[in-house]
Amino acid sequence: MSADDQLSRKTLPRLAPGLRPAVDPAELRTRVVHFGLGAFHRAHQAVYTEQAAARSGEPWGITAVAPRSADTVRALRDQDCLYSLTERRPDGHRTRVVGSVVGALAMGPDAKAVDALLADPEVTVVTLTVTEKGYHRAASTGGLDLTAGPIAADLAAGPDGPLTTVVGRLAAGLAARTRAGAPPIAVVSCDNMAGNGAALARVVHDFVSASAWPDRSEILDRMAGAVAFPATVVDRIVPATGEADRATAAAALGVRDALAVTGEPYRQWVLEDSFDAPRPPWELDGALFVPDVAPYQLTKLRLLNGSHSALAHLGLAAGLTTIAGTMATDWGERLVRALCAEVAPTLPAGGPDPVAYADDLVVRFRNPAMRHLLRQIGSDGSLKITERWLPALRELRARTAATPGARVTPVLELALAGWAHGTRRVPSGRGAPSDPAAEALAACWAPAIRPAGTVRALLRVLGAPDLADDDALTSAVADRLPALAAGRVEI
């Protein structure tokens, strides 16, 4: 590809004004560091930050750090950190270039540059989209899993040794920042976990506590007053980018964009208003700052993310490919509405109305312009459903424990059966979603084990022995498996 045919600052003037960034990237400086170079960040936080910079006139630029993908870093650098976002609207696609990312680093090879930014007084915000598995939490405690291989290796590394986990790199960088007496900083988790701010604070603090650093106690004391971990809720459906998406972007721009992303029109960002350091004025682009994000967080996690996972696992069992395709079945909309109604009693007051929220979900999921792959949504299921389904399942079943025989969680039982069905070992090339616990889950399907015993074993792999010991639950889930094996979803 010729440089003249590629998106870059050099080719930017050739684009129509409506396609260019909302702010001149040359006028921005790195004031935000982001861990995770995936499509979601580029279609969400980077957009809010660009609009905040454009509307305030403040130079809020982002340096994005890729934990592993050096290829993405190279591709972004080749384009001067520019990329396009295409909103998939029912009335037609809308494409424009985003300019808030001004630097790209690979966490391993560029470790010294990452550490320098984390200690830079001008950097006052760190954001993360590293997915649930990037936190290395122990299922039993919610704290850092010190026995996880990558965490153990980072803890054993010397002062200048390689750090391969985001938790380790972030903890070391924040420690260096506190030692240097740099001003306060906010570290903002944008991953889909209940209490994501507290979860991130816990694993970072656990890493420091478990380190061999002689000043670890002093670091923890200083961090308590200098590092905030606000909780957040992020929402935008961002499908994996395919060749057709890149072709759409190229047609709109007139130049090639190797890092094009797409997303639905809808986006939301709710943040706990606990920042002690300067931050981009994201509220200028509609972000909401609230004292407590829990009502919004649980509504999104249990209704949107919970429905998404249910559609993914059941849709895969039915031989489907996309969310929109699953919603086109005779059971897709009923599943979403039924799951929202079932889970709604577990939500705290002060959040969105569950019925209206379900209405919005149906519209969003049905968007014919979206092609959100079930395999993408169903990946890492053993981590996702632990957050999205199991807490509500426990609460609902505990409420009716004194009512023998009551079917209080039929939709969650069906969803669990869909997930369980997909944990079978499948022949190579069959396209099962990836999962870090795939081997342990597949081992639960020993021929000598009855279906309820398999469900029980699967729940134990999830770190849910209490649910595994619920005979009524495991039997109800097992009873759903034959229909799913035949490709039928029965609500």
Coordinates of C-alpha atoms in Angstrom, one line a residue:
M1 CA 0.0 0.0 0.0
S2 CA 1.3 3.4 -0.9
A3 CA 1.6 6.0 1.9
D4 CA -0.5 8.3 -0.3
D5 CA -3.4 5.8 -0.2
Q6 CA -3.3 5.3 3.6
L7 CA -5.0 7.3 6.3
S8 CA -2.4 9.6 8.0
R9 CA -1.9 13.2 9.0
K10 CA -0.5 13.7 5.5
T11 CA -3.7 12.5 3.7
L12 CA -6.1 14.0 6.3
P13 CA -6.5 17.3 4.3
R14 CA -7.8 15.3 1.4
L15 CA -10.8 14.3 3.4
A16 CA -14.1 16.2 3.3
P17 CA -14.4 18.4 6.5
G18 CA -17.2 16.3 7.8
L19 CA -14.9 13.2 7.8
R20 CA -12.0 14.8 9.7
P21 CA -11.4 14.6 13.4
A22 CA -13.3 17.0 15.7
V23 CA -9.9 18.3 16.9
D24 CA -6.5 18.8 15.4
P25 CA -4.3 15.9 16.7
A26 CA -1.2 18.1 16.5
E27 CA -2.7 20.3 19.2
L28 CA -3.1 17.5 21.7
R29 CA -0.7 16.2 24.3
T30 CA -0.7 12.9 26.2
R31 CA -2.7 13.5 29.4
V32 CA -4.5 10.2 29.4
V33 CA -2.8 6.7 29.3
H34 CA -5.1 3.9 28.2
F35 CA -4.3 0.2 28.6
G36 CA -6.0 -1.9 25.8
L37 CA -5.9 -1.0 22.1
G38 CA -9.1 -2.9 21.2
A39 CA -12.0 -1.7 19.1
F40 CA -14.1 -0.8 22.1
H41 CA -11.8 1.8 23.4
R42 CA -11.4 3.4 20.0
A43 CA -15.2 3.6 19.6
H44 CA -16.0 4.7 23.1
Q45 CA -13.6 6.5 25.5
A46 CA -11.4 7.8 22.7
V47 CA -14.5 9.4 21.1
Y48 CA -15.6 11.0 24.4
T49 CA -12.1 12.3 25.0
E50 CA -11.9 13.8 21.5
Q51 CA -15.2 15.6 21.9
A52 CA -14.2 16.8 25.4
A53 CA -11.0 18.3 23.9
A54 CA -12.8 19.8 21.0
R55 CA -15.5 21.4 23.1
S56 CA -13.3 22.6 25.9
G57 CA -10.2 23.7 23.9
E58 CA -8.1 21.7 26.4
P59 CA -5.3 19.4 24.9
W60 CA -6.5 16.0 26.1
G61 CA -4.6 13.5 24.1
I62 CA -4.4 9.7 24.7
T63 CA -1.4 7.4 24.5
A64 CA -2.8 3.9 24.1
V65 CA -0.8 0.9 25.4
A66 CA -1.3 -2.6 23.9
P67 CA -0.6 -5.3 26.5
R68 CA 0.3 -7.8 23.7
S69 CA -0.6 -6.8 20.2
A70 CA 2.6 -5.2 18.8
D71 CA 1.0 -5.5 15.3
T72 CA -1.8 -3.1 16.3
V73 CA 0.7 -0.7 17.7
R74 CA 2.7 -0.7 14.4
A75 CA -0.4 -0.3 12.4
L76 CA -1.6 2.6 14.5
R77 CA 1.8 4.3 14.3
D78 CA 1.8 3.8 10.5
Q79 CA -1.4 5.9 10.4
D80 CA -0.1 8.6 12.8
C81 CA -2.6 7.1 15.4
L82 CA -5.6 8.1 13.2
Y83 CA -8.4 5.7 12.5
S84 CA -12.0 5.9 11.5
L85 CA -15.3 5.1 13.2
T86 CA -18.3 4.0 11.3
E87 CA -21.7 4.2 13.0
R88 CA -23.9 1.4 11.7
R89 CA -27.3 3.1 11.5
P90 CA -30.5 1.6 10.1
D91 CA -30.8 4.6 7.8
G92 CA -27.2 4.3 6.5
H93 CA -23.6 4.2 7.7
R94 CA -21.8 7.4 8.9
T95 CA -18.0 7.5 8.9
R96 CA -15.5 9.9 10.3
V97 CA -11.9 10.0 11.6
V98 CA -11.1 10.1 15.3
G99 CA -8.0 12.1 16.4
S100 CA -7.7 11.8 20.2
V101 CA -5.1 9.1 20.2
V102 CA -1.7 10.7 19.8
G103 CA 0.6 7.8 20.8
A104 CA 0.8 4.0 20.7
L105 CA 3.1 1.8 22.8
A106 CA 3.6 -1.9 23.2
M107 CA 3.6 -2.7 27.0
G108 CA 6.6 -5.1 26.8
P109 CA 9.0 -3.5 24.3
D110 CA 8.1 0.0 25.3
A111 CA 8.0 -0.6 29.1
K112 CA 10.3 2.3 30.0
A113 CA 8.1 4.7 27.9
V114 CA 5.0 3.4 29.6
D115 CA 6.6 3.9 33.1
A116 CA 7.7 7.4 32.2
L117 CA 4.1 8.3 31.2
L118 CA 2.7 6.8 34.4
A119 CA 5.1 9.0 36.4
D120 CA 4.5 12.1 34.3
P121 CA 2.8 14.8 36.3
E122 CA 0.9 15.9 33.2
V123 CA -0.8 12.5 32.9
T124 CA -3.7 12.6 35.4
V125 CA -5.9 9.8 34.1
V126 CA -5.4 6.1 33.2
T127 CA -8.2 4.2 31.7
L128 CA -8.4 0.4 31.0
T129 CA -10.2 -1.9 28.7
V130 CA -8.4 -5.2 29.2
T131 CA -11.5 -7.5 29.7
E132 CA -12.2 -9.5 32.9
K133 CA -9.3 -11.9 32.4
G134 CA -6.8 -9.0 32.5
Y135 CA -7.4 -8.5 36.2
H136 CA -6.4 -12.1 37.2
R137 CA -8.9 -12.2 40.0
A138 CA -9.4 -15.3 42.2
A139 CA -13.0 -16.5 41.8
S140 CA -13.2 -17.4 45.4
T141 CA -12.1 -14.0 46.9
G142 CA -12.3 -11.4 44.1
G143 CA -8.7 -10.5 45.0
L144 CA -5.6 -11.0 42.9
D145 CA -4.8 -14.6 42.1
L146 CA -1.2 -14.8 43.3
T147 CA -1.0 -18.3 42.0
A148 CA -1.7 -17.3 38.4
G149 CA 1.4 -17.9 36.3
P150 CA 1.7 -14.4 34.8
I151 CA 1.1 -12.7 38.2
A152 CA 3.6 -15.0 40.0
A153 CA 6.2 -14.3 37.3
D154 CA 5.7 -10.5 37.6
L155 CA 6.0 -10.7 41.3
A156 CA 9.3 -12.7 40.9
A157 CA 10.7 -10.3 38.4
G158 CA 13.5 -8.0 39.6
P159 CA 13.2 -4.2 39.6
D160 CA 14.2 -4.1 35.9
G161 CA 12.7 -7.4 35.0
P162 CA 9.9 -7.8 32.4
L163 CA 6.3 -7.4 33.5
T164 CA 3.8 -9.1 31.3
T165 CA 0.5 -8.3 33.1
V166 CA -1.4 -5.0 33.1
V167 CA -1.8 -5.3 36.8
G168 CA 1.9 -5.6 37.4
R169 CA 2.8 -2.9 35.0
L170 CA 0.2 -0.5 36.5
A171 CA 1.2 -1.3 40.1
A172 CA 4.9 -0.7 39.3
G173 CA 4.1 2.5 37.4
L174 CA 1.9 3.9 40.2
A175 CA 4.6 2.9 42.8
A176 CA 7.2 4.9 40.8
R177 CA 4.8 7.8 40.6
T178 CA 4.2 7.9 44.3
R179 CA 7.9 7.6 45.0
A180 CA 8.5 10.6 42.8
G181 CA 5.8 12.7 44.6
A182 CA 3.8 13.2 41.4
P183 CA 0.3 14.8 41.7
P184 CA -2.9 12.7 42.2
I185 CA -4.1 10.4 39.4
A186 CA -7.4 8.6 38.6
V187 CA -7.2 5.0 37.3
V188 CA -10.5 4.2 35.6
S189 CA -11.6 0.7 34.8
C190 CA -13.9 0.6 31.8
D191 CA -14.4 -3.2 31.9
N192 CA -17.7 -4.9 32.4
M193 CA -17.5 -6.0 36.0
A194 CA -19.7 -5.2 39.0
G195 CA -17.8 -2.7 41.1
N196 CA -15.0 -2.4 38.5
G197 CA -13.3 0.5 40.3
A198 CA -13.0 -1.4 43.6
A199 CA -12.0 -4.6 41.7
L200 CA -9.2 -2.8 40.0
A201 CA -8.1 -1.1 43.3
R202 CA -8.1 -4.5 45.0
V203 CA -5.8 -6.3 42.5
V204 CA -3.4 -3.4 42.3
H205 CA -3.2 -3.1 46.1
D206 CA -2.8 -6.9 46.3
F207 CA 0.1 -6.8 43.9
V208 CA 1.9 -4.1 45.8
S209 CA 1.3 -6.0 49.1
A210 CA 2.6 -9.2 47.7
S211 CA 5.7 -7.6 46.1
A212 CA 9.2 -7.7 47.5
W213 CA 9.5 -3.9 47.4
P214 CA 10.9 -2.7 50.8
D215 CA 8.7 0.4 50.7
R216 CA 5.5 -1.4 49.8
S217 CA 3.7 -0.3 53.0
E218 CA 4.6 3.3 52.4
I219 CA 3.5 3.0 48.7
L220 CA 0.1 1.7 49.8
D221 CA -0.3 4.6 52.3
R222 CA 0.6 7.2 49.7
M223 CA -1.7 5.6 47.0
A224 CA -4.6 5.8 49.4
G225 CA -4.5 9.6 49.1
A226 CA -3.1 10.0 45.6
V227 CA -4.8 7.4 43.4
A228 CA -8.5 7.2 42.9
F229 CA -10.3 4.2 41.3
P230 CA -13.7 5.5 40.1
A231 CA -16.3 3.0 39.2
T232 CA -17.8 3.3 35.7
V233 CA -20.4 2.0 33.4
V234 CA -19.6 1.9 29.7
D235 CA -22.0 1.0 26.9
R236 CA -21.7 0.7 23.2
I237 CA -22.0 -2.4 21.0
V238 CA -18.8 -2.6 19.0
P239 CA -18.6 -5.6 16.7
A240 CA -15.3 -7.1 15.5
T241 CA -14.2 -5.3 12.3
G242 CA -14.2 -7.3 9.1
E243 CA -13.0 -6.8 5.6
A244 CA -16.4 -5.4 4.6
D245 CA -16.1 -2.8 7.3
R246 CA -12.7 -1.8 6.1
A247 CA -14.0 -1.5 2.6
T248 CA -16.9 0.7 3.8
A249 CA -14.5 3.0 5.6
A250 CA -12.2 3.2 2.5
A251 CA -15.1 4.1 0.3
A252 CA -16.2 6.8 2.6
L253 CA -12.7 8.3 3.2
G254 CA -11.1 7.7 -0.1
V255 CA -8.0 6.3 1.7
R256 CA -7.3 2.9 3.3
D257 CA -7.7 2.5 7.0
A258 CA -6.2 -0.6 8.5
L259 CA -7.7 0.1 11.9
A260 CA -11.3 1.0 11.1
V261 CA -13.8 0.3 13.8
T262 CA -17.6 0.2 13.8
G263 CA -20.3 0.7 16.4
E264 CA -23.9 1.2 17.0
P265 CA -25.2 4.8 17.2
Y266 CA -25.9 4.4 21.0
R267 CA -23.2 5.1 23.5
Q268 CA -23.2 5.8 27.3
W269 CA -20.6 6.5 29.9
V270 CA -21.5 6.8 33.6
L271 CA -18.7 7.6 36.1
E272 CA -18.4 7.8 39.8
D273 CA -17.7 11.4 40.7
S274 CA -14.6 10.7 42.8
F275 CA -11.8 12.3 40.7
D276 CA -9.2 14.2 42.7
A277 CA -7.1 14.9 39.7
P278 CA -7.8 16.9 36.5
R279 CA -9.8 15.0 33.9
P280 CA -11.2 15.5 30.5
P281 CA -14.7 17.2 30.7
W282 CA -16.4 14.2 29.3
E283 CA -19.8 15.5 30.4
L284 CA -19.6 18.0 27.5
D285 CA -20.2 14.9 25.3
G286 CA -22.9 13.5 27.5
A287 CA -21.0 11.4 30.0
L288 CA -22.8 11.3 33.4
F289 CA -21.0 11.8 36.7
V290 CA -22.9 10.4 39.7
P291 CA -22.2 9.7 43.4
D292 CA -23.0 6.0 42.9
V293 CA -22.9 4.1 39.7
A294 CA -24.2 0.8 41.2
P295 CA -27.8 1.1 39.9
Y296 CA -26.6 1.9 36.4
Q297 CA -23.8 -0.7 36.6
L298 CA -26.0 -3.5 37.7
T299 CA -28.7 -2.7 35.2
K300 CA -26.3 -2.7 32.4
L301 CA -24.3 -5.7 33.6
R302 CA -27.3 -7.9 34.4
L303 CA -29.8 -6.8 31.7
L304 CA -27.7 -5.8 28.7
N305 CA -24.6 -7.9 29.2
G306 CA -26.6 -10.7 30.7
S307 CA -29.0 -10.7 27.7
H308 CA -26.1 -10.5 25.3
S309 CA -24.5 -13.6 26.8
A310 CA -27.8 -15.4 26.8
L311 CA -28.4 -14.6 23.2
A312 CA -24.9 -15.6 22.3
H313 CA -24.8 -19.0 23.9
L314 CA -28.3 -20.0 23.0
G315 CA -27.9 -18.6 19.5
L316 CA -24.8 -20.7 19.0
A317 CA -26.6 -23.8 20.2
A318 CA -29.3 -23.0 17.6
G319 CA -26.7 -22.7 14.8
L320 CA -27.0 -18.9 14.4
T321 CA -24.2 -16.4 13.8
T322 CA -25.2 -12.9 14.9
I323 CA -27.2 -11.0 17.5
A324 CA -29.5 -9.5 14.8
G325 CA -30.0 -13.0 13.4
T326 CA -30.9 -14.4 16.8
M327 CA -33.3 -11.5 17.4
A328 CA -35.0 -12.5 14.1
T329 CA -36.0 -15.9 15.6
D330 CA -39.4 -16.4 17.2
W331 CA -37.7 -16.6 20.6
G332 CA -35.0 -13.8 20.6
E333 CA -37.1 -10.9 21.7
R334 CA -39.0 -13.1 24.2
L335 CA -35.7 -14.2 25.7
V336 CA -34.5 -10.6 26.2
R337 CA -37.7 -9.4 27.8
A338 CA -38.1 -12.5 29.9
L339 CA -34.5 -12.4 31.2
C340 CA -34.9 -8.6 32.0
A341 CA -38.2 -9.3 33.9
E342 CA -36.7 -12.2 35.8
V343 CA -33.5 -10.3 36.9
A344 CA -35.2 -6.9 37.5
P345 CA -36.0 -7.7 41.2
T346 CA -32.3 -7.9 41.9
L347 CA -31.6 -4.3 40.8
P348 CA -31.2 -1.5 43.3
A349 CA -33.5 1.6 43.1
G350 CA -32.2 4.7 41.3
G351 CA -31.3 3.2 38.0
P352 CA -33.1 3.0 34.6
D353 CA -36.6 1.5 34.5
P354 CA -36.1 -2.2 33.6
V355 CA -39.1 -2.4 31.2
A356 CA -38.0 0.7 29.3
Y357 CA -34.5 -0.6 29.3
A358 CA -35.6 -3.9 27.8
D359 CA -37.5 -1.9 25.1
D360 CA -34.3 -0.1 24.2
L361 CA -32.3 -3.4 24.2
V362 CA -34.7 -4.9 21.7
V363 CA -34.3 -2.0 19.3
R364 CA -30.5 -2.0 19.7
F365 CA -30.2 -5.7 19.3
R366 CA -32.4 -5.8 16.2
N367 CA -30.5 -3.1 14.4
P368 CA -30.1 -4.6 10.9
A369 CA -27.0 -2.6 10.2
M370 CA -25.1 -4.4 13.1
R371 CA -23.4 -7.7 12.6
H372 CA -22.3 -8.6 16.1
L373 CA -20.9 -12.1 16.1
L374 CA -22.1 -14.6 18.7
R375 CA -18.7 -16.1 18.9
Q376 CA -17.2 -12.7 19.9
I377 CA -19.8 -12.2 22.6
G378 CA -19.6 -15.8 23.8
S379 CA -15.8 -15.8 24.2
D380 CA -14.4 -16.0 27.7
G381 CA -17.9 -17.2 28.8
S382 CA -16.6 -18.7 32.1
L383 CA -15.5 -15.3 33.2
K384 CA -18.4 -13.2 31.8
I385 CA -21.3 -15.3 33.1
T386 CA -19.7 -15.3 36.6
E387 CA -20.3 -11.6 36.7
R388 CA -23.4 -11.3 34.5
W389 CA -25.7 -14.2 35.7
L390 CA -24.5 -15.9 38.8
P391 CA -25.0 -13.1 41.4
A392 CA -28.6 -12.6 40.3
L393 CA -29.1 -16.3 40.2
R394 CA -27.9 -16.6 43.8
E395 CA -30.1 -13.7 45.0
L396 CA -33.3 -14.9 43.3
R397 CA -32.9 -18.5 44.5
A398 CA -32.0 -17.3 48.1
R399 CA -35.2 -15.3 48.2
T400 CA -37.4 -18.3 47.4
A401 CA -35.4 -21.0 49.3
A402 CA -38.3 -21.5 51.6
T403 CA -40.7 -22.3 48.6
P404 CA -40.0 -25.9 47.6
G405 CA -40.5 -26.6 43.9
A406 CA -40.8 -22.9 42.9
R407 CA -39.3 -22.2 39.4
V408 CA -37.9 -18.7 40.1
T409 CA -35.1 -18.7 37.6
P410 CA -36.3 -20.5 34.5
V411 CA -34.6 -18.0 32.0
L412 CA -31.3 -18.0 33.8
E413 CA -31.5 -21.8 33.9
L414 CA -32.0 -21.9 30.2
A415 CA -29.1 -19.5 29.6
L416 CA -26.9 -21.6 31.8
A417 CA -27.8 -24.6 29.8
G418 CA -26.9 -22.8 26.6
W419 CA -23.5 -22.0 28.0
A420 CA -23.0 -25.5 29.3
H421 CA -23.9 -27.0 26.0
G422 CA -21.2 -24.9 24.4
T423 CA -18.5 -26.2 26.8
R424 CA -18.3 -29.6 25.1
R425 CA -15.1 -30.3 23.3
V426 CA -15.8 -29.8 19.6
P427 CA -13.8 -30.9 16.6
S428 CA -11.2 -28.5 15.4
G429 CA -12.6 -25.9 13.1
R430 CA -16.2 -26.0 14.5
G431 CA -15.9 -22.5 15.7
A432 CA -16.6 -22.7 19.4
P433 CA -15.9 -19.5 21.3
S434 CA -12.5 -19.3 23.0
D435 CA -12.4 -19.6 26.8
P436 CA -9.4 -19.6 29.2
A437 CA -11.0 -22.6 31.1
A438 CA -11.9 -24.5 27.9
E439 CA -9.9 -27.6 28.9
A440 CA -11.2 -27.8 32.4
L441 CA -14.8 -27.3 31.2
A442 CA -14.5 -29.9 28.5
A443 CA -13.2 -32.4 31.0
C444 CA -16.6 -32.1 32.9
W445 CA -18.2 -34.1 30.0
A446 CA -16.8 -37.5 30.9
P447 CA -19.1 -40.2 29.5
A448 CA -19.7 -41.8 32.9
I449 CA -21.1 -38.6 34.4
R450 CA -24.8 -38.0 34.3
P451 CA -26.0 -34.6 32.8
A452 CA -26.8 -33.1 36.3
G453 CA -23.3 -34.2 37.4
T454 CA -21.8 -32.5 34.4
V455 CA -23.6 -29.2 35.2
R456 CA -22.4 -29.6 38.8
A457 CA -18.8 -30.0 37.7
L458 CA -19.1 -27.0 35.3
L459 CA -20.3 -24.8 38.1
R460 CA -17.4 -25.9 40.3
V461 CA -15.0 -24.8 37.5
L462 CA -16.7 -21.4 37.6
G463 CA -15.9 -21.2 41.3
A464 CA -19.6 -21.6 42.3
P465 CA -19.7 -24.6 44.6
D466 CA -22.9 -23.2 46.3
L467 CA -24.8 -23.4 43.0
A468 CA -23.2 -26.7 42.2
D469 CA -24.7 -28.1 45.4
D470 CA -28.2 -26.8 44.4
D471 CA -29.7 -30.0 43.2
A472 CA -32.9 -28.4 41.9
L473 CA -30.8 -25.9 39.8
T474 CA -28.4 -28.5 38.3
S475 CA -31.3 -30.8 37.4
A476 CA -33.3 -28.0 35.8
V477 CA -30.2 -26.9 33.7
A478 CA -29.5 -30.5 32.8
D479 CA -33.2 -31.0 31.7
R480 CA -32.7 -28.2 29.1
L481 CA -29.7 -29.9 27.4
P482 CA -31.4 -32.4 25.1
A483 CA -33.4 -29.7 23.3
L484 CA -30.4 -27.5 22.9
A485 CA -28.4 -30.5 21.5
A486 CA -31.1 -30.8 18.9
G487 CA -30.8 -27.0 18.1
R488 CA -34.1 -26.0 19.8
V489 CA -34.4 -23.1 22.2
E490 CA -37.6 -23.5 24.3
I491 CA -38.7 -20.6 26.4

